[in-house]
Protein backbone atom coordinates (compact mmCIF):
# COMPACT_ATOMS: atom_id res chain seq x y z
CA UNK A 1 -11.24 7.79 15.78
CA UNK A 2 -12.18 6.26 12.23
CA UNK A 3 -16.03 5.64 12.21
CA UNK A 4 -17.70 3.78 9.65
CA UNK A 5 -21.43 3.57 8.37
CA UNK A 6 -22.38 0.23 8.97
CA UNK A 7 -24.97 -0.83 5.56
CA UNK A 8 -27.12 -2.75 7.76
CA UNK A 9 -27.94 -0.47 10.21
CA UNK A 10 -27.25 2.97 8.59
CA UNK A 11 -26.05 4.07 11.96
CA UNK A 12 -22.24 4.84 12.30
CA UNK A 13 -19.69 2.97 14.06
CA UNK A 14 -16.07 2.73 15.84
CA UNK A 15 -14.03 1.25 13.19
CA UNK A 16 -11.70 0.12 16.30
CA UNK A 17 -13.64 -0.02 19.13
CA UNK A 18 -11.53 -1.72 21.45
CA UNK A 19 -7.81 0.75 21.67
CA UNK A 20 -5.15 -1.55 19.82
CA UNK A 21 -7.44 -4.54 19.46
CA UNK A 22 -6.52 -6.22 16.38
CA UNK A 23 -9.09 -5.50 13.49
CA UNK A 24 -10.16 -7.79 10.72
CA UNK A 25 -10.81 -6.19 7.28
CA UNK A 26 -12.65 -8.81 4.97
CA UNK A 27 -12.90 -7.78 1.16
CA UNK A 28 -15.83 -9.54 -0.47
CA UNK A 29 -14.88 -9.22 -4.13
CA UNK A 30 -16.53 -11.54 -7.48
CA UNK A 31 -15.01 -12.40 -10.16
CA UNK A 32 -12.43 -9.60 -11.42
CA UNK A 33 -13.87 -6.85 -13.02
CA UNK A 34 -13.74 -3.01 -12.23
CA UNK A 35 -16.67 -3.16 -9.35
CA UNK A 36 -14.33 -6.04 -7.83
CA UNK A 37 -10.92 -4.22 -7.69
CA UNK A 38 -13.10 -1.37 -6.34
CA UNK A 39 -13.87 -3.50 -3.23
CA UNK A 40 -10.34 -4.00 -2.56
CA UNK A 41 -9.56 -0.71 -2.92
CA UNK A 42 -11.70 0.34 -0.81
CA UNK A 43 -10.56 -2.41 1.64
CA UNK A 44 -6.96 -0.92 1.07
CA UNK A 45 -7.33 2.37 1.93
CA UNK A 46 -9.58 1.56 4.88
CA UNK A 47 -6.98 -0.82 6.67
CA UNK A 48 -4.22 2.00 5.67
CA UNK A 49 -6.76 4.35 7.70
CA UNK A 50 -6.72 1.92 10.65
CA UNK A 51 -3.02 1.13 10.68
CA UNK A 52 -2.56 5.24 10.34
CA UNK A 53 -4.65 5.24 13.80
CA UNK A 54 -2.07 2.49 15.38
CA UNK A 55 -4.70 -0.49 15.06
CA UNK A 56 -3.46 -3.04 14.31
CA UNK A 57 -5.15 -4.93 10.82
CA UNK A 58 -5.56 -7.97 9.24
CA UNK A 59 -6.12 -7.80 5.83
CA UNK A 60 -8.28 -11.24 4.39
CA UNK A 61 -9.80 -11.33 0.71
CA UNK A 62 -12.87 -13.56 1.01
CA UNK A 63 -14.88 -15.82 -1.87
CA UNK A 64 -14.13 -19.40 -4.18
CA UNK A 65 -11.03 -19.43 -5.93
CA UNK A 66 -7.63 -18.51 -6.21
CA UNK A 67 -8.54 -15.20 -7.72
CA UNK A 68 -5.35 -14.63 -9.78
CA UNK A 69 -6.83 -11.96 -12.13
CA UNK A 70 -8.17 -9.88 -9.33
CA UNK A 71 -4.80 -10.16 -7.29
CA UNK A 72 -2.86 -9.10 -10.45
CA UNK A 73 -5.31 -6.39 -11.18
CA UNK A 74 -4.93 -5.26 -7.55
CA UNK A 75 -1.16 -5.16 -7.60
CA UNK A 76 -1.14 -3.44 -10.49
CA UNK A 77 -3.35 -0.26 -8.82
CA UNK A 78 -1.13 -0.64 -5.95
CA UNK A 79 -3.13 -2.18 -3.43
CA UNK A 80 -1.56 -4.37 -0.56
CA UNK A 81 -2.03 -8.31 -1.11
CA UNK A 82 -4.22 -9.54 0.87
CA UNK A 83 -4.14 -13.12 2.89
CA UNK A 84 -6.69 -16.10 1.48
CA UNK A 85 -10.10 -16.11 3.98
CA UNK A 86 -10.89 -19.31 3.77
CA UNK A 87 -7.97 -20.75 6.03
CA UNK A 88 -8.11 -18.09 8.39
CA UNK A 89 -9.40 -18.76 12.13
CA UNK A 90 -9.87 -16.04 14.52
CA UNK A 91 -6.72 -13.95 14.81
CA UNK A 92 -5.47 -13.62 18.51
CA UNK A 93 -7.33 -10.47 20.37
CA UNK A 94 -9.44 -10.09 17.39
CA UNK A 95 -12.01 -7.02 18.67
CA UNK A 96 -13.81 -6.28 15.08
CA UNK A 97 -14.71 -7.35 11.67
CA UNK A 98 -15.68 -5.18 8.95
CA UNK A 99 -16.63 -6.56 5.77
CA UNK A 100 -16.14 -4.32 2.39
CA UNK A 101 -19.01 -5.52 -0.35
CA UNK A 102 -19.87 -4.84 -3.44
CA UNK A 103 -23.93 -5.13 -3.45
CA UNK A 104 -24.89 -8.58 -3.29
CA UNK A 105 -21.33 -9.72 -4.40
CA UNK A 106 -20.70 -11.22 -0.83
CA UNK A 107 -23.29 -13.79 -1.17
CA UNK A 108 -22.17 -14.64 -4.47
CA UNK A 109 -18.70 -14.77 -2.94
CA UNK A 110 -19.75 -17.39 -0.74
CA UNK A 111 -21.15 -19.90 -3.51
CA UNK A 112 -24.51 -19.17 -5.11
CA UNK A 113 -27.56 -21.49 -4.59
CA UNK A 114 -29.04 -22.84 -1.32
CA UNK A 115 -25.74 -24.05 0.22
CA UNK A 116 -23.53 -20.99 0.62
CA UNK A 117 -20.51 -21.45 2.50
CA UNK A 118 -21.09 -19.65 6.30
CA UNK A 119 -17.41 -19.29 6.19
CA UNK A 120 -17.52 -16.90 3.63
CA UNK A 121 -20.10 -14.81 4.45
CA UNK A 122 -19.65 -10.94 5.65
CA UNK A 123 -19.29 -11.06 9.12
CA UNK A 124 -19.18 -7.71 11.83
CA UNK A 125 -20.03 -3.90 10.02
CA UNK A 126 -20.36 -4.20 6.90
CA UNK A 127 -19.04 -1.06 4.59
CA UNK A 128 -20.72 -1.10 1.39
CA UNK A 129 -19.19 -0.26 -2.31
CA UNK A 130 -21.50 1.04 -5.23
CA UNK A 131 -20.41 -0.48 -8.41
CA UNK A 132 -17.62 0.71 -10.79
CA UNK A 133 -17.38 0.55 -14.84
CA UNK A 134 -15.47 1.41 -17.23
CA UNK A 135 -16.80 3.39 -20.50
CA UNK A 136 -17.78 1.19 -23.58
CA UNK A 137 -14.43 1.17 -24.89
CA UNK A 138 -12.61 -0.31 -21.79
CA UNK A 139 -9.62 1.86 -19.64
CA UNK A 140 -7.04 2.35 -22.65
CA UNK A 141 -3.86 0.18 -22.35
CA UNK A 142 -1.08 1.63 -21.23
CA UNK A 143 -2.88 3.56 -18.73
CA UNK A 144 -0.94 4.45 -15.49
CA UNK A 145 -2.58 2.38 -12.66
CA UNK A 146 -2.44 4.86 -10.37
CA UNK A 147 -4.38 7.36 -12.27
CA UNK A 148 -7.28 4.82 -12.54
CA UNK A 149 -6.31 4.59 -8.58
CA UNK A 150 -7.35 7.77 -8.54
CA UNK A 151 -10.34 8.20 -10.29
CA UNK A 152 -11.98 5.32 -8.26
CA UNK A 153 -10.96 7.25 -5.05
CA UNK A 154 -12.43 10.98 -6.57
CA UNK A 155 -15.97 9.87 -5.52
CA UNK A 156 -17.81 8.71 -2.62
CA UNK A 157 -17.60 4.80 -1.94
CA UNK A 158 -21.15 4.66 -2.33
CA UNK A 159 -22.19 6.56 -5.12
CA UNK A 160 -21.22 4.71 -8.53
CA UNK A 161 -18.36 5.15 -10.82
CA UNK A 162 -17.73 5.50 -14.44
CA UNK A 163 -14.08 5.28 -15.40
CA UNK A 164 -14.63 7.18 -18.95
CA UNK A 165 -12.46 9.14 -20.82
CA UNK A 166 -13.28 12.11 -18.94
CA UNK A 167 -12.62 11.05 -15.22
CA UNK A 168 -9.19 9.06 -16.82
CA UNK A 169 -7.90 12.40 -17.76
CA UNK A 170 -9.45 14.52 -15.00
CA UNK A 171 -7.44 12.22 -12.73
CA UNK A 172 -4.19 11.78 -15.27
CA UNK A 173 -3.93 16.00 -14.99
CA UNK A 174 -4.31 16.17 -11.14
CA UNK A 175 -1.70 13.22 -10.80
CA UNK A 176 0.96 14.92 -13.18
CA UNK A 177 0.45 18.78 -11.27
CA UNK A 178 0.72 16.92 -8.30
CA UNK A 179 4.24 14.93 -8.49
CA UNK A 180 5.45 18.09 -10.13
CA UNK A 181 4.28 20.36 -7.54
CA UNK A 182 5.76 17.84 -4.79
CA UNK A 183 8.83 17.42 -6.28
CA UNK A 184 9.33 21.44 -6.98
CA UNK A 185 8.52 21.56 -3.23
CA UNK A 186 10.84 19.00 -1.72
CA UNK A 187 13.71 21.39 -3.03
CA UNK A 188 12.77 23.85 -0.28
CA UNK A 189 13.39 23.35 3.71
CA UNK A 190 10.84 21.11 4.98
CA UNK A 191 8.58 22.23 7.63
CA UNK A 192 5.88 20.48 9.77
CA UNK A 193 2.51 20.22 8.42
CA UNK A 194 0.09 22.78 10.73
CA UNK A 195 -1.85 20.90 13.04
CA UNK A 196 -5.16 22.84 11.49
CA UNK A 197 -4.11 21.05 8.01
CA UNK A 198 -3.59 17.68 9.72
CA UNK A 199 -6.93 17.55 11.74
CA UNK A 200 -8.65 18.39 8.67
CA UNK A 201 -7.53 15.60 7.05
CA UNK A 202 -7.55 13.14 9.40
CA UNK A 203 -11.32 14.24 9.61
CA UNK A 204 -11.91 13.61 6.64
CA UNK A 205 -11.17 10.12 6.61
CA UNK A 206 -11.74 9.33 9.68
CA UNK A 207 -15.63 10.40 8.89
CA UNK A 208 -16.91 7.54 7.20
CA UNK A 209 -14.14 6.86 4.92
CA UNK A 210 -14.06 10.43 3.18
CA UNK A 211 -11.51 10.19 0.39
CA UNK A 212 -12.96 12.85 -1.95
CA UNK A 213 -13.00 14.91 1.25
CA UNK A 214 -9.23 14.12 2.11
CA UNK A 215 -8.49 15.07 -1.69
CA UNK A 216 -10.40 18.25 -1.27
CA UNK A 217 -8.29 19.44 1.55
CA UNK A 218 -5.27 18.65 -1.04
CA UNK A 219 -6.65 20.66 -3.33
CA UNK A 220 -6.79 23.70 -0.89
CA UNK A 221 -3.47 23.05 0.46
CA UNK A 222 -2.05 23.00 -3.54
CA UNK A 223 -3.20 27.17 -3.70
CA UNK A 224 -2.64 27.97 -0.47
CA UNK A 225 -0.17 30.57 1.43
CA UNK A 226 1.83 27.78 3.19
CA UNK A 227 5.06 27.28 3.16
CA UNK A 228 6.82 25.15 -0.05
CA UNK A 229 7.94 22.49 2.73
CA UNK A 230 4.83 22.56 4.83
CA UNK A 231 2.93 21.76 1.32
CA UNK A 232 5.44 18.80 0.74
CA UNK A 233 5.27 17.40 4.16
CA UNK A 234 1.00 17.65 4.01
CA UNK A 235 1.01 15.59 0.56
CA UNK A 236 3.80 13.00 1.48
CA UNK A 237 1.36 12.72 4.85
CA UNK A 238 -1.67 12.23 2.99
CA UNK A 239 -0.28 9.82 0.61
CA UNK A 240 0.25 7.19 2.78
CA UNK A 241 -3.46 7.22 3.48
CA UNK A 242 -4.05 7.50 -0.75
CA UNK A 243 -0.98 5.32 -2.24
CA UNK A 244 -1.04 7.32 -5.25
CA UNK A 245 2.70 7.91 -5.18
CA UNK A 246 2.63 11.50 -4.96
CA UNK A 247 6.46 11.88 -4.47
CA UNK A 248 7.34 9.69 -7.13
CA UNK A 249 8.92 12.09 -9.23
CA UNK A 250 11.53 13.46 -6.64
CA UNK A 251 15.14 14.16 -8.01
CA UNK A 252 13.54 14.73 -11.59
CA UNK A 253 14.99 17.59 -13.62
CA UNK A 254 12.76 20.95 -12.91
């Protein structure tokens, strides 16, 4: 079962307390710079964690606006769109609300000064985000979103980011090993993923959101003795949690 460190308390949580109660993930994201598409990120991957578990997730972004930048921006990286807060009710069976924030972002979400709208506030266990920038010189155009995907998922949700040359390619290398390795491996006979492999990872995410620790068991997995198929079937698994389109270059030339 996924359990999350709730900010205010500092005590952990059931993500999904109540079995198949429907869960409602609230991304509190400013503006639309790097620390905000790292908020919905974040948001991403957790409800892909719950839906993983069967619960069942609805997915809200929450502040003033229409945000197009940030949606575009989050499309871009791959994440899920995300349903407008402020019409939202209560969904039906609703059992929890965690709220992914940036900082103090959420308040700002809700409209700074002395009036803030209640509405928009973070509601339920709230799962914090440490800030993310890029390096003086901005992420390079043309870069692949996913590998910027990736380097915003390489370290801990709460310890800060700097998307700098050196994490870009750090993550750009990993990314093109990886397809190639998974698409080398999909040409051998598949075989199920050992339940050893699978617990770790599930684990790993399931303990407080671990990413770098789910990418950690990947990186074992990549050197290991397993079988080519086994190897396959373990990255196409953990992809679905990660959405860095790891199989992507299946049916390419060797």
């Amino acid at each position: 079962m996924l359990r999350i460190i709730d900010a205010r308390t500092g005590e952990p949580v059931d993500a999904a307390p109540a079995r198949r109660g429907l869960t409602r993930v609230e991304a509190h994201a400013v503006g639309h710079d790097t620390t905000a598409l790292r908020v919905l990120l974040v948001a991403d991957v957790l409800v892909r964690a719950l839906e993983l578990g069967g619960t069942p997730v609805w997915a809200l972004l929450s502040g003033r606006g229409e945000h197009p930048e940030l949606r575009t921006g989050a499309a871009a990286l791959g994440i899920r769109p995300f349903e407008d807060n402020r019409a939202s009710g209560t969904g039906l069976g609703e059992a929890q609300v965690l709220s992914v924030v940036g900082g103090t972002d959420a308040q700002d979400a809700a409209g700074t000064g002395t009036d803030p709208d209640p509405a928009l506030l973070p509601r339920g266990v709230r799962v914090s985000v440490a800030p993310a920038d890029p390096a003086a010189t901005g992420i390079p155009e043309g870069t692949d979103p996913t590998v910027v995907r990736l380097a915003l998922l390489s370290l801990s949700r709460t310890a800060p980011v700097r998307l700098d040359a050196d994490a870009l390619e750090e993550a750009r290398g990993t990314l093109v090993r990886w397809r190639r390795a998974v698409a080398d491996w999909a040409r051998q006979p598949s075989r199920a993923i050992p339940e050893d492999v699978r617990g770790e990872l599930r684990a790993a995410w399931e303990n407080d959101l671990d990413v770098p620790g789910v990418l950690q068991v990947l990186r074992r997995v990549e050197t290991s003795e397993l079988a080519e198929g086994a190897r396959f079937e373990t990255y196409a698994y953990a992809d679905r949690l990660l959405g860095l389109e790891l199989t992507r270059d299946l049916g390419a030339p060797a």
